[in-house]
């Protein structure tokens, strides 16, 4: 259930426009610029209930500021894998990200960062169907392959919880909350001058809330005067009125929980602030009595009992300790709550005049991003609630975004991944290192991002002989400066890779894709490269027809990740599975039709091999020419006649390009232009090209015997139906290891 403040006071701002309400489609992205891929990571809350939409990233807008001035506004495009792409025209300054804020006013280009930070919106707009979120990153060259940006919600949430037996809440009123707040994070929490204070009341239509948790409302970040809470609840046979005061500062991205507990003549409201980030706890009257006998308890380092004797704080490091509880000899102690890695065992007293019971607690270390945890030790006698001890488990001060750790502290991707894996925010006095088992390559690295933050990078090794599907593992170690209190978190991925050559400043794959474009198992991989130790063009010219057909790969249509294999129906060749319509490769994310870590080349990648958009590289034999940027290119063209599937296919050519120390071979089957069998242009290799929704690169080849010295590299308009050859490049990666 989600309840929002219903009062909406509009306050239009001069010179502002509304944030975009939807993500701009790919073919509306700027034709030029650099694409930044970003994983937006909302700060999550473990061991707590999330309401619908609270982790949803809907529309996302990036604002690029340079020297305090807004230079450009870029709408994000979701890639279907949880990431967003932004086409930037400039690569300097700072990016500010805003999500789920379609109805909130924003500055126009040319306005100041100060004006952007001063945007104020009503609570209803900040909450919306999904809470507005903001994040930021500094642009640095080179751009990361995939940046991770932590996103903070612009609102706080207030929940009501009543879990004690016999307690039933009938009505709650919260007085004095601000009706609007700032969209962006401020240096310190503050309330806008234009904000008004309003009240919220909820009466439970069925008459009560029992044994449950109810998300009441979202509120803006605000400072005093503190809002007050009044709860009407029944317990012990009577109706009781209880009051509490919320913290004077309500911070964004926090959940404030009003816990109503009690029985008989004793009751209390406990106000806690939890993460999305961790907070503090206050208690209200009527308060419980001190119940812990500190002198009879056995405490570990990092376990503290408050002066009132009713609250225990446990360091995030965990530990083993025993609490002795005071009460009558026949009282019973019950443990309420469940936390990962925490066990609590109650041992009743065996003699009178001793504490009623001892509770032995064993707690594992709290992992990064786990919220403050709570256990409750309830003392009852003759069905009367006589006291409660709160055991509070402090959150880990280290924050990690981007990595998804399981309960064992393991992040197992189960696939190949590289680029920025996550970010680690270290508290003062902590350090982070990486460790690997003997024989394992250092496939991860740490890079300083400033302000106590480290970037965890996944690396890549060209033509890695170990890229055969085995699991790579490394450990992120966080410890004190002297190495004590070490925490180890395991990161795993599948090491897979395709054979590549370096030419023109790009890592080009040696072979065309075949089978499922996402499956390494379907591809010619490093481990099974038949021409690893010989010139590929010569191997293709001399291998068997069966081997040649395998190495030339399949044909593809945009959006269909499954290859279209060459077939013969007794009369004509055709590509099995071809459809009458398809998406254009230029309208797809470059990584969509490629294995993890690779992508479809764009115009500039293929342009390196050509002197213009319509360039004849000549016929069979060798020659040299300059490409359009002045690089010297040597090309060697070889032909052979091929027989595929027991039928004569005709002449096929292999184009070997050499520049500097790089040598790359272009080859492929001819494209089919419609679904009619036989309509294949045998030597016209139509190349999948990203970034342009109408044109593709084409090797317009001719046999030397048919049209001598005619092989043209062309960038021309093509319809989406025609099949393409897919030759990938390596997606740029920041960390390359040896």
CSV table of N, CA and C in Angstrom, one decimal, residues 605-698:
chain,number,residue,atom,x,y,z
A,605,UNK,N,34.4,3.0,-37.5
A,605,UNK,CA,35.2,1.8,-37.4
A,605,UNK,C,35.5,1.2,-38.8
A,606,UNK,N,34.5,1.1,-39.6
A,606,UNK,CA,34.7,0.6,-41.0
A,606,UNK,C,35.3,1.6,-41.9
A,607,UNK,N,35.1,2.9,-41.6
A,607,UNK,CA,35.7,3.9,-42.5
A,607,UNK,C,37.2,3.9,-42.5
A,608,UNK,N,37.8,3.4,-41.4
A,608,UNK,CA,39.3,3.3,-41.4
A,608,UNK,C,39.8,2.5,-42.6
A,609,UNK,N,39.1,1.6,-43.1
A,609,UNK,CA,39.6,0.7,-44.2
A,609,UNK,C,39.3,1.3,-45.6
A,610,UNK,N,38.7,2.5,-45.7
A,610,UNK,CA,38.3,3.0,-47.0
A,610,UNK,C,38.8,4.4,-47.2
A,611,UNK,N,38.9,4.8,-48.5
A,611,UNK,CA,39.4,6.1,-48.8
A,611,UNK,C,38.3,7.1,-48.9
A,612,UNK,N,37.0,6.6,-49.0
A,612,UNK,CA,35.9,7.5,-49.0
A,612,UNK,C,34.6,6.6,-48.7
A,613,UNK,N,33.4,7.2,-48.9
A,613,UNK,CA,32.2,6.4,-48.7
A,613,UNK,C,31.9,5.6,-49.9
A,614,UNK,N,32.7,5.7,-51.0
A,614,UNK,CA,32.5,4.9,-52.2
A,614,UNK,C,33.9,4.7,-52.8
A,615,UNK,N,34.6,3.6,-52.4
A,615,UNK,CA,36.0,3.5,-52.7
A,615,UNK,C,36.3,2.2,-53.2
A,616,UNK,N,37.0,2.1,-54.4
A,616,UNK,CA,37.4,0.9,-55.0
A,616,UNK,C,38.8,0.5,-54.5
A,617,UNK,N,38.9,-0.7,-53.9
A,617,UNK,CA,40.2,-1.1,-53.4
A,617,UNK,C,40.9,-2.1,-54.4
A,618,UNK,N,40.3,-2.2,-55.6
A,618,UNK,CA,40.9,-3.0,-56.6
A,618,UNK,C,40.5,-4.5,-56.6
A,619,UNK,N,41.3,-5.2,-57.5
A,619,UNK,CA,41.0,-6.6,-57.7
A,619,UNK,C,42.0,-7.5,-57.0
A,620,UNK,N,42.1,-8.8,-57.5
A,620,UNK,CA,43.0,-9.8,-56.9
A,620,UNK,C,44.4,-9.3,-56.9
A,621,UNK,N,45.1,-9.6,-55.9
A,621,UNK,CA,46.5,-9.1,-55.7
A,621,UNK,C,46.7,-8.2,-54.6
A,622,UNK,N,47.8,-7.5,-54.5
A,622,UNK,CA,48.2,-6.6,-53.4
A,622,UNK,C,48.4,-5.2,-54.0
A,623,UNK,N,48.0,-4.2,-53.1
A,623,UNK,CA,48.3,-2.8,-53.5
A,623,UNK,C,48.2,-1.9,-52.2
A,624,UNK,N,48.5,-0.7,-52.2
A,624,UNK,CA,48.5,0.2,-51.1
A,624,UNK,C,47.7,1.5,-51.4
A,625,UNK,N,47.2,2.1,-50.4
A,625,UNK,CA,46.4,3.4,-50.6
A,625,UNK,C,46.4,4.0,-49.2
A,626,UNK,N,46.0,5.3,-49.2
A,626,UNK,CA,45.8,6.0,-48.0
A,626,UNK,C,44.3,6.1,-47.7
A,627,UNK,N,43.9,5.9,-46.4
A,627,UNK,CA,42.5,6.1,-46.0
A,627,UNK,C,42.3,7.6,-45.9
A,628,UNK,N,41.1,8.0,-45.5
A,628,UNK,CA,40.7,9.4,-45.5
A,628,UNK,C,41.4,10.2,-44.5
A,629,UNK,N,41.9,9.5,-43.4
A,629,UNK,CA,42.6,10.3,-42.4
A,629,UNK,C,44.1,10.2,-42.6
A,630,UNK,N,44.6,9.6,-43.7
A,630,UNK,CA,46.0,9.6,-44.1
A,630,UNK,C,46.8,8.4,-43.7
A,631,UNK,N,46.1,7.4,-43.1
A,631,UNK,CA,46.8,6.2,-42.7
A,631,UNK,C,47.1,5.3,-44.0
A,632,UNK,N,48.3,4.7,-44.0
A,632,UNK,CA,48.7,3.9,-45.1
A,632,UNK,C,48.1,2.5,-44.9
A,633,UNK,N,47.3,2.0,-45.9
A,633,UNK,CA,46.6,0.7,-45.9
A,633,UNK,C,47.2,-0.2,-47.0
A,634,UNK,N,47.5,-1.4,-46.7
A,634,UNK,CA,47.9,-2.4,-47.7
A,634,UNK,C,46.8,-3.4,-47.7
A,635,UNK,N,46.3,-3.7,-48.9
A,635,UNK,CA,45.3,-4.7,-49.1
A,635,UNK,C,45.7,-5.8,-50.0
A,636,UNK,N,45.3,-7.0,-49.6
A,636,UNK,CA,45.6,-8.2,-50.5
A,636,UNK,C,44.3,-8.9,-50.7
A,637,UNK,N,43.9,-9.2,-51.9
A,637,UNK,CA,42.6,-9.8,-52.2
A,637,UNK,C,42.9,-11.2,-52.8
A,638,UNK,N,42.2,-12.2,-52.2
A,638,UNK,CA,42.4,-13.6,-52.7
A,638,UNK,C,41.0,-14.1,-53.1
A,639,UNK,N,40.9,-14.9,-54.1
A,639,UNK,CA,39.6,-15.5,-54.5
A,639,UNK,C,39.7,-17.0,-54.5
A,640,UNK,N,38.6,-17.7,-54.3
A,640,UNK,CA,38.5,-19.1,-54.5
A,640,UNK,C,37.0,-19.5,-54.9
A,641,UNK,N,36.9,-20.6,-55.5
A,641,UNK,CA,35.5,-21.1,-55.8
A,641,UNK,C,35.1,-22.0,-54.7
A,642,UNK,N,33.8,-21.9,-54.3
A,642,UNK,CA,33.3,-22.6,-53.2
A,642,UNK,C,32.2,-23.5,-53.6
A,643,UNK,N,32.1,-24.7,-52.9
A,643,UNK,CA,30.9,-25.5,-53.1
A,643,UNK,C,30.4,-25.8,-51.7
A,644,UNK,N,29.2,-25.3,-51.4
A,644,UNK,CA,28.6,-25.4,-50.1
A,644,UNK,C,27.3,-26.3,-50.2
A,645,UNK,N,27.2,-27.2,-49.2
A,645,UNK,CA,26.0,-28.1,-49.1
A,645,UNK,C,25.9,-28.9,-50.3
A,646,UNK,N,27.0,-29.2,-50.9
A,646,UNK,CA,27.0,-30.1,-52.1
A,646,UNK,C,26.6,-29.4,-53.4
A,647,UNK,N,26.5,-28.1,-53.4
A,647,UNK,CA,26.1,-27.3,-54.5
A,647,UNK,C,27.1,-26.2,-54.8
A,648,UNK,N,27.4,-25.9,-56.1
A,648,UNK,CA,28.3,-24.8,-56.4
A,648,UNK,C,27.8,-23.5,-56.0
A,649,UNK,N,28.6,-22.8,-55.2
A,649,UNK,CA,28.2,-21.5,-54.7
A,649,UNK,C,28.7,-20.4,-55.6
A,650,UNK,N,30.0,-20.6,-56.1
A,650,UNK,CA,30.6,-19.6,-56.9
A,650,UNK,C,31.8,-19.0,-56.3
A,651,UNK,N,32.3,-17.9,-56.8
A,651,UNK,CA,33.5,-17.2,-56.3
A,651,UNK,C,33.3,-16.5,-55.0
A,652,UNK,N,34.2,-16.6,-54.1
A,652,UNK,CA,34.3,-15.9,-52.9
A,652,UNK,C,35.6,-15.2,-52.8
A,653,UNK,N,35.6,-14.0,-52.2
A,653,UNK,CA,36.9,-13.2,-52.0
A,653,UNK,C,37.1,-13.0,-50.6
A,654,UNK,N,38.4,-12.9,-50.3
A,654,UNK,CA,38.9,-12.6,-48.9
A,654,UNK,C,39.7,-11.3,-49.0
A,655,UNK,N,39.5,-10.3,-48.2
A,655,UNK,CA,40.1,-9.0,-48.2
A,655,UNK,C,41.0,-8.9,-47.0
A,656,UNK,N,42.3,-8.9,-47.2
A,656,UNK,CA,43.2,-8.8,-46.1
A,656,UNK,C,43.8,-7.4,-46.0
A,657,UNK,N,43.5,-6.7,-44.9
A,657,UNK,CA,44.0,-5.3,-44.7
A,657,UNK,C,45.1,-5.3,-43.7
A,658,UNK,N,46.2,-4.6,-44.0
A,658,UNK,CA,47.3,-4.5,-43.1
A,658,UNK,C,47.6,-3.0,-42.9
A,659,UNK,N,47.8,-2.6,-41.7
A,659,UNK,CA,48.2,-1.2,-41.3
A,659,UNK,C,49.1,-1.3,-40.1
A,660,UNK,N,50.3,-0.8,-40.2
A,660,UNK,CA,51.2,-0.9,-39.0
A,660,UNK,C,51.5,-2.4,-38.8
A,661,UNK,N,51.3,-2.8,-37.5
A,661,UNK,CA,51.5,-4.2,-37.2
A,661,UNK,C,50.2,-5.0,-37.2
A,662,UNK,N,49.1,-4.4,-37.6
A,662,UNK,CA,47.8,-5.0,-37.6
A,662,UNK,C,47.4,-5.6,-38.9
A,663,UNK,N,46.8,-6.8,-38.9
A,663,UNK,CA,46.4,-7.5,-40.1
A,663,UNK,C,45.0,-8.1,-39.9
A,664,UNK,N,44.0,-7.7,-40.7
A,664,UNK,CA,42.6,-8.0,-40.4
A,664,UNK,C,42.0,-8.5,-41.8
A,665,UNK,N,41.2,-9.5,-41.7
A,665,UNK,CA,40.6,-10.1,-42.9
A,665,UNK,C,39.1,-9.9,-42.9
A,666,UNK,N,38.6,-9.3,-44.0
A,666,UNK,CA,37.1,-9.2,-44.2
A,666,UNK,C,36.7,-10.3,-45.1
A,667,UNK,N,35.6,-11.0,-44.7
A,667,UNK,CA,35.1,-12.0,-45.5
A,667,UNK,C,33.6,-12.2,-45.1
A,668,UNK,N,32.9,-13.0,-45.9
A,668,UNK,CA,31.5,-13.3,-45.5
A,668,UNK,C,30.7,-13.8,-46.7
A,669,UNK,N,29.5,-14.3,-46.4
A,669,UNK,CA,28.6,-14.7,-47.4
A,669,UNK,C,27.8,-13.5,-48.0
A,670,UNK,N,27.3,-13.6,-49.2
A,670,UNK,CA,26.5,-12.5,-49.8
A,670,UNK,C,25.2,-12.4,-49.1
A,671,UNK,N,24.6,-11.2,-49.1
A,671,UNK,CA,23.4,-11.0,-48.4
A,671,UNK,C,22.2,-11.4,-49.3
A,672,UNK,N,21.1,-11.7,-48.6
A,672,UNK,CA,19.8,-12.0,-49.3
A,672,UNK,C,18.9,-10.8,-49.2
A,673,UNK,N,18.3,-10.3,-50.3
A,673,UNK,CA,17.6,-9.0,-50.3
A,673,UNK,C,16.1,-9.1,-50.0
A,674,UNK,N,15.6,-10.3,-50.2
A,674,UNK,CA,14.2,-10.6,-49.8
A,674,UNK,C,14.0,-12.0,-49.5
A,675,UNK,N,12.8,-12.5,-49.2
A,675,UNK,CA,12.6,-13.8,-48.7
A,675,UNK,C,12.5,-14.9,-49.8
A,676,UNK,N,12.6,-14.5,-51.0
A,676,UNK,CA,12.6,-15.4,-52.2
A,676,UNK,C,13.9,-16.2,-52.2
A,677,UNK,N,13.8,-17.5,-52.2
A,677,UNK,CA,15.0,-18.3,-52.3
A,677,UNK,C,15.8,-18.0,-53.6
A,678,UNK,N,17.1,-17.9,-53.5
A,678,UNK,CA,17.9,-17.6,-54.7
A,678,UNK,C,18.3,-16.1,-54.8
A,679,UNK,N,17.6,-15.2,-54.1
A,679,UNK,CA,17.8,-13.8,-54.2
A,679,UNK,C,19.0,-13.4,-53.3
A,680,UNK,N,20.2,-14.0,-53.5
A,680,UNK,CA,21.4,-13.7,-52.8
A,680,UNK,C,22.4,-13.1,-53.7
A,681,UNK,N,22.9,-11.9,-53.2
A,681,UNK,CA,24.0,-11.3,-53.9
A,681,UNK,C,25.3,-11.9,-53.5
A,682,UNK,N,25.8,-12.8,-54.2
A,682,UNK,CA,26.9,-13.8,-53.8
A,682,UNK,C,28.1,-13.1,-53.2
A,683,UNK,N,28.6,-12.0,-53.8
A,683,UNK,CA,29.8,-11.3,-53.4
A,683,UNK,C,29.5,-9.9,-52.8
A,684,UNK,N,28.3,-9.7,-52.5
A,684,UNK,CA,27.9,-8.4,-51.8
A,684,UNK,C,27.8,-8.6,-50.3
A,685,UNK,N,28.8,-8.3,-49.6
A,685,UNK,CA,28.8,-8.5,-48.1
A,685,UNK,C,28.3,-7.3,-47.5
A,686,UNK,N,27.0,-7.4,-47.0
A,686,UNK,CA,26.4,-6.3,-46.3
A,686,UNK,C,26.7,-6.4,-44.8
A,687,UNK,N,27.3,-5.3,-44.3
A,687,UNK,CA,27.9,-5.4,-43.0
A,687,UNK,C,27.0,-4.7,-42.0
A,688,UNK,N,26.7,-5.3,-40.9
A,688,UNK,CA,25.9,-4.7,-39.8
A,688,UNK,C,26.6,-3.5,-39.3
A,689,UNK,N,26.0,-2.4,-39.3
A,689,UNK,CA,26.6,-1.1,-38.9
A,689,UNK,C,25.7,-0.4,-37.9
A,690,UNK,N,26.3,0.0,-36.7
A,690,UNK,CA,25.5,0.7,-35.7
A,690,UNK,C,25.5,2.2,-35.9
A,691,UNK,N,24.6,2.9,-35.2
A,691,UNK,CA,24.7,4.3,-35.1
A,691,UNK,C,24.0,5.1,-36.3
A,692,UNK,N,23.5,4.4,-37.3
A,692,UNK,CA,22.9,5.1,-38.4
A,692,UNK,C,21.6,4.3,-38.8
A,693,UNK,N,20.5,4.9,-38.8
A,693,UNK,CA,19.2,4.2,-38.9
A,693,UNK,C,18.9,3.9,-40.4
A,694,UNK,N,19.7,4.4,-41.4
A,694,UNK,CA,19.3,4.1,-42.8
A,694,UNK,C,20.5,3.5,-43.6
A,695,UNK,N,21.7,3.8,-43.2
A,695,UNK,CA,22.8,3.3,-44.1
A,695,UNK,C,23.7,2.3,-43.4
A,696,UNK,N,24.4,1.5,-44.2
A,696,UNK,CA,25.3,0.5,-43.8
A,696,UNK,C,26.5,0.4,-44.7
A,697,UNK,N,27.6,-0.1,-44.2
A,697,UNK,CA,28.8,-0.4,-45.0
A,697,UNK,C,28.5,-1.7,-45.8
A,698,UNK,N,29.1,-1.7,-47.0
A,698,UNK,CA,28.9,-2.8,-48.0
A,698,UNK,C,30.2,-3.0,-48.7
